[in-house]
Tab-separated table of C-alpha atoms in Angstrom:
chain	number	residue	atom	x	y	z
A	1	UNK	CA	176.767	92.677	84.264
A	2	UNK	CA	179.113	93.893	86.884
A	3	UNK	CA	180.239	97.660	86.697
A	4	UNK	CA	183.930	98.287	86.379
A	5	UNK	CA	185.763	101.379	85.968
A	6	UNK	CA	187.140	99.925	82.921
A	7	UNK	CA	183.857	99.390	80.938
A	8	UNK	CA	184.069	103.561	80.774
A	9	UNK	CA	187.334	103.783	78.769
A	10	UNK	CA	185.426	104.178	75.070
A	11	UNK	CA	182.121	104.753	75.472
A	12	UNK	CA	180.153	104.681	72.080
A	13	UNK	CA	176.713	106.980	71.999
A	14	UNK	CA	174.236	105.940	68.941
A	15	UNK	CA	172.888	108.514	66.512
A	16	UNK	CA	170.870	107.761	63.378
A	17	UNK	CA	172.930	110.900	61.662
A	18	UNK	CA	175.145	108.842	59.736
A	19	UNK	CA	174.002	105.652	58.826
A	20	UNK	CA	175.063	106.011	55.383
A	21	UNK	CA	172.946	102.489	54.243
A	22	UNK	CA	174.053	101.071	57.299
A	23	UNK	CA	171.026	99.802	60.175
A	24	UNK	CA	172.491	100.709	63.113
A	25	UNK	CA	172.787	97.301	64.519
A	26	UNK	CA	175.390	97.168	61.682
A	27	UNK	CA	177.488	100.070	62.810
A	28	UNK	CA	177.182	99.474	66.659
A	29	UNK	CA	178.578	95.957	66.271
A	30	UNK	CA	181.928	97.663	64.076
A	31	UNK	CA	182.462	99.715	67.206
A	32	UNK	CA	181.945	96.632	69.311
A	33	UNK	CA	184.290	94.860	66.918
A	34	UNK	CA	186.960	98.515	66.818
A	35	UNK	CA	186.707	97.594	71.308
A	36	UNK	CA	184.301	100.197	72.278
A	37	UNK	CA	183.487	99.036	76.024
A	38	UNK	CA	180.416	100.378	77.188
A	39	UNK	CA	177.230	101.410	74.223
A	40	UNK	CA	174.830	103.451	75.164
A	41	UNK	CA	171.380	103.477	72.766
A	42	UNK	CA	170.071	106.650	72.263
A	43	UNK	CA	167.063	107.212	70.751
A	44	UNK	CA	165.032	110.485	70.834
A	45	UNK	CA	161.976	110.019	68.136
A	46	UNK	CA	161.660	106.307	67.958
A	47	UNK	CA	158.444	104.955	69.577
A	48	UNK	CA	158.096	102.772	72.403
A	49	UNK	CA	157.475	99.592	70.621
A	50	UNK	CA	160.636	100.092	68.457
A	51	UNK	CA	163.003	101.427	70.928
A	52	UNK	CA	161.826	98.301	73.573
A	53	UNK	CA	162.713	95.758	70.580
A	54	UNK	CA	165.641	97.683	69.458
A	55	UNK	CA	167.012	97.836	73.110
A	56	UNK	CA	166.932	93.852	73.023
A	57	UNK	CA	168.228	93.362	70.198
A	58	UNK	CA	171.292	95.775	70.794
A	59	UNK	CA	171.731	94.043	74.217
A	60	UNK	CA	171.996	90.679	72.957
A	61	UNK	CA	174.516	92.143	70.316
A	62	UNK	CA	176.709	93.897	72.988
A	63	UNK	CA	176.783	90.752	75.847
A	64	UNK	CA	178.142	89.085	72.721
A	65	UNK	CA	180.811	91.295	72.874
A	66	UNK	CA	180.758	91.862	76.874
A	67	UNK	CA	180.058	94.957	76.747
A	68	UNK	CA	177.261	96.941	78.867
A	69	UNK	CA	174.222	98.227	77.266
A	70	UNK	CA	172.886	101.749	78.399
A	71	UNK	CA	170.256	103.004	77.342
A	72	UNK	CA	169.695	107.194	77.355
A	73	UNK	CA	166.903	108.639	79.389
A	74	UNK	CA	163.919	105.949	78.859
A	75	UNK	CA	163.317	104.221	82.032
A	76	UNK	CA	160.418	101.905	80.967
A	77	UNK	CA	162.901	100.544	77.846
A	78	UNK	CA	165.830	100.143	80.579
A	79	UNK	CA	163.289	97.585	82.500
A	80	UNK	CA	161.973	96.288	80.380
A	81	UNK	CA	164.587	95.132	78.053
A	82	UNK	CA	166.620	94.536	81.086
A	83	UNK	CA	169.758	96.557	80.461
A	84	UNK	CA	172.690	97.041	82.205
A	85	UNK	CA	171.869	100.700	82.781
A	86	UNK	CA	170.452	103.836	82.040
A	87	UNK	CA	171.730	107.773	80.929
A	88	UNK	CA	169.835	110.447	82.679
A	89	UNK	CA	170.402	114.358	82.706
A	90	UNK	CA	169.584	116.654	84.630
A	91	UNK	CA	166.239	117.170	83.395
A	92	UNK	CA	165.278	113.664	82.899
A	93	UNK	CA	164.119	110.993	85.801
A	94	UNK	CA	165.327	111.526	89.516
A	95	UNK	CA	167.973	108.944	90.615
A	96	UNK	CA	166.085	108.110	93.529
A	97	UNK	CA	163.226	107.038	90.991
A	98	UNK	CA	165.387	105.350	88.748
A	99	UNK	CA	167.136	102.806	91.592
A	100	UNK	CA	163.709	102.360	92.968
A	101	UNK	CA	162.223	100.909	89.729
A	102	UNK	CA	165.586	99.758	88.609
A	103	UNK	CA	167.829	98.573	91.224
A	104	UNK	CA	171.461	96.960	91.292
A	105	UNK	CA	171.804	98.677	87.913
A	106	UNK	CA	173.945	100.892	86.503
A	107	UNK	CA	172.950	104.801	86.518
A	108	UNK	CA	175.120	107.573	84.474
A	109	UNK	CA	174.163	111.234	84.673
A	110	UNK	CA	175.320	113.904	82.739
A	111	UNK	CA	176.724	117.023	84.568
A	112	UNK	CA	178.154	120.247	83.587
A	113	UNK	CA	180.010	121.411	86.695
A	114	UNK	CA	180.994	120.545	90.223
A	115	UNK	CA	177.452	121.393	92.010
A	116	UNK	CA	175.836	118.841	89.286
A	117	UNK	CA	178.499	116.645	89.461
A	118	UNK	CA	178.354	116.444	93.565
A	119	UNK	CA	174.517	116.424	93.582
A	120	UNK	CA	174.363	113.430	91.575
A	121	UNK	CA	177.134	111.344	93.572
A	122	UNK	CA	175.511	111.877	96.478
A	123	UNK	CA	171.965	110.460	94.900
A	124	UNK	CA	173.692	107.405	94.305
A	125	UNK	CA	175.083	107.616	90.568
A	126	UNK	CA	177.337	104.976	89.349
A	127	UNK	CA	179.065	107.516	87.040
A	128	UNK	CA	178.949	110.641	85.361
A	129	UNK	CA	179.321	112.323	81.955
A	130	UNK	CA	180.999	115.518	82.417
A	131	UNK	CA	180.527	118.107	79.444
A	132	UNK	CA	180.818	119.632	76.912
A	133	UNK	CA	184.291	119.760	77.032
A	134	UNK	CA	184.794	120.645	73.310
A	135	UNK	CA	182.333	122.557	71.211
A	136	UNK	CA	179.847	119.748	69.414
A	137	UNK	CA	177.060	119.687	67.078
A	138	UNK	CA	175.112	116.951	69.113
A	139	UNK	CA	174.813	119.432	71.423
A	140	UNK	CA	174.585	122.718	70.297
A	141	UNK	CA	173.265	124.352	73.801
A	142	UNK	CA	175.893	123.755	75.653
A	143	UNK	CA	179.073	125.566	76.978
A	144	UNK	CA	182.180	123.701	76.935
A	145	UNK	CA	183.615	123.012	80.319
A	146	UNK	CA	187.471	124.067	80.769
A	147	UNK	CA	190.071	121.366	80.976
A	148	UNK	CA	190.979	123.237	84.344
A	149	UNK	CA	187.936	122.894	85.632
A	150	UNK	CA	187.495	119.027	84.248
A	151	UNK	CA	190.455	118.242	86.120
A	152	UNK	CA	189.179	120.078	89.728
A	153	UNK	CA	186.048	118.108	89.210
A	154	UNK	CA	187.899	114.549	88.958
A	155	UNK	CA	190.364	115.330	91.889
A	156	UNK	CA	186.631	116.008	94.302
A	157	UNK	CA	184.399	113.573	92.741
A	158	UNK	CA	184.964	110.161	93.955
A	159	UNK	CA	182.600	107.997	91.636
A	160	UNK	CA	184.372	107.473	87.527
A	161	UNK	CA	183.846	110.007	85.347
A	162	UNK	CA	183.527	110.235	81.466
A	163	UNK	CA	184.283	113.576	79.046
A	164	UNK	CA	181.620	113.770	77.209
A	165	UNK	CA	181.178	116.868	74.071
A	166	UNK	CA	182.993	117.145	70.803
A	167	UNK	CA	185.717	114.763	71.291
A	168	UNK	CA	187.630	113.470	68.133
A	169	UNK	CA	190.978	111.636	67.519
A	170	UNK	CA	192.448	114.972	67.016
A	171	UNK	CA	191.478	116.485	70.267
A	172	UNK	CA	191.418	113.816	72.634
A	173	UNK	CA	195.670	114.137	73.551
A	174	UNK	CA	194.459	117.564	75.630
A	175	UNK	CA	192.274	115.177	77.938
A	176	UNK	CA	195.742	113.544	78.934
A	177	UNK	CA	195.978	113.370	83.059
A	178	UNK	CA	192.941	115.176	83.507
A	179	UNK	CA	191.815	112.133	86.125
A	180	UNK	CA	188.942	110.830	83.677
A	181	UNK	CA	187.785	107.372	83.516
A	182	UNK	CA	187.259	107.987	79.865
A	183	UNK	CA	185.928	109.552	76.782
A	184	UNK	CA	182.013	109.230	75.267
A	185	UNK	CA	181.712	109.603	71.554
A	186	UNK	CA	179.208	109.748	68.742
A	187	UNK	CA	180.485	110.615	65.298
A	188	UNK	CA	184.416	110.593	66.063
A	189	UNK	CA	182.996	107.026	65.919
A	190	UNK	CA	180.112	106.727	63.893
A	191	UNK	CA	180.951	109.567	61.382
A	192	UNK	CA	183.332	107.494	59.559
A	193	UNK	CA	183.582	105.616	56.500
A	194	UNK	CA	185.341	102.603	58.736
A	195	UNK	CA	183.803	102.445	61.592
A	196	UNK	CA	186.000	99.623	62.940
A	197	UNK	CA	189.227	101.189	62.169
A	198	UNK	CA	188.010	104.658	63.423
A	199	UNK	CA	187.243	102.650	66.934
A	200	UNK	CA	190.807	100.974	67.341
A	201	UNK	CA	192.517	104.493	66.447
A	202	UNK	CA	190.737	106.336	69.162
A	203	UNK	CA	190.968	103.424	71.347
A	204	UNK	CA	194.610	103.072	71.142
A	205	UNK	CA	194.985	106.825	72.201
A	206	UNK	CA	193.409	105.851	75.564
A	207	UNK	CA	196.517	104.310	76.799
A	208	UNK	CA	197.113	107.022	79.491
A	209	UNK	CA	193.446	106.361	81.005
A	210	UNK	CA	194.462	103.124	83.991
């Protein structure tokens, strides 16, 4: 699947926290439904053999919906489930590794300032997820980035980037001409009793992002 800038605007992260009797094939294809445009499948204590049939299952879900599937920091699921891309940080897999193994795919990396944030477009990153920008309890050891400095890192960095940390339908307004691409959420998606119409609401507060 061909990036576009686009594909960034509402970028749904998974996270077993909130099922709620859901499976969360269930809940990613409400987002997909709600217009989320890029999923990304993260998975932290799921083994191999799950996440790999997982991944293919999820893919097949979201090309149904033409969206992009990411998948967070495994590189041997990303091939081998052929995704559309892969999530690194900055203490995951090098870039250089990654497009070796994994080429004419799509690589995000998650930065937390302008050094990062240059480092990683110069490697070759398709994107980047800048963060925290809001306090969050996905990631609890973090410090937020400043809106000031969000927006000096989007006027310097060329390649689209995505705010990333704590973002909810309340907050989002202060992200308004700050130069993003778009916003990556977990649970001011999947912490919802309507998934669907949670997705549409924040979606429709994207209208500033071209």
């Amino acid at each position: 699947m061909k990036f576009t800038k686009s594909m960034l605007k509402l970028y749904a992260v998974t996270d077993r926290s909130w099922l709620n009797g859901d499976t969360l094939y269930q809940q990613v294809e409400k987002a997909l439904k709600g217009g989320v445009t890029m999923v990304q499948l993260r998975e932290k204590n799921l083994g191999y053999e799950q996440f790999l049939q997982e991944a293919i299952e999820m893919k097949a879900l979201c090309h149904r919906y033409h969206v992009p599937l990411i998948i967070n920091d495994n590189l041997e699921v990303a091939i081998n489930s052929d995704a559309d891309g892969i999530h690194i940080g900055q203490d995951d897999i090098s870039i250089d590794v990654v497009k070796e193994r994994f080429p004419d795919k799509i690589i995000g990396v998650t930065a937390h300032n302008l050094k990062e944030a240059n480092i990683a477009q110069e490697n070759g990153a398709t994107y980047l997820g800048m963060g925290a920008i809001f306090s969050t309890s996905t990631k609890t050891n973090t410090t937020p980035l400043s809106i000031n400095s969000l927006k000096e890192i989007t006027s310097i960095i060329h390649i689209p980037i995505v705010a990333i940390g704590g973002i909810t339908y309340d907050n989002v307004d202060k992200l308004k001409n700050t130069g993003i691409a778009g916003i990556a959420v977990v649970s001011a998606i999947f912490h919802n009793d309507d998934i669907v119409s949670s997705t549409k609401a924040l979606l429709n507060k994207m209208v500033y992002i071209e």
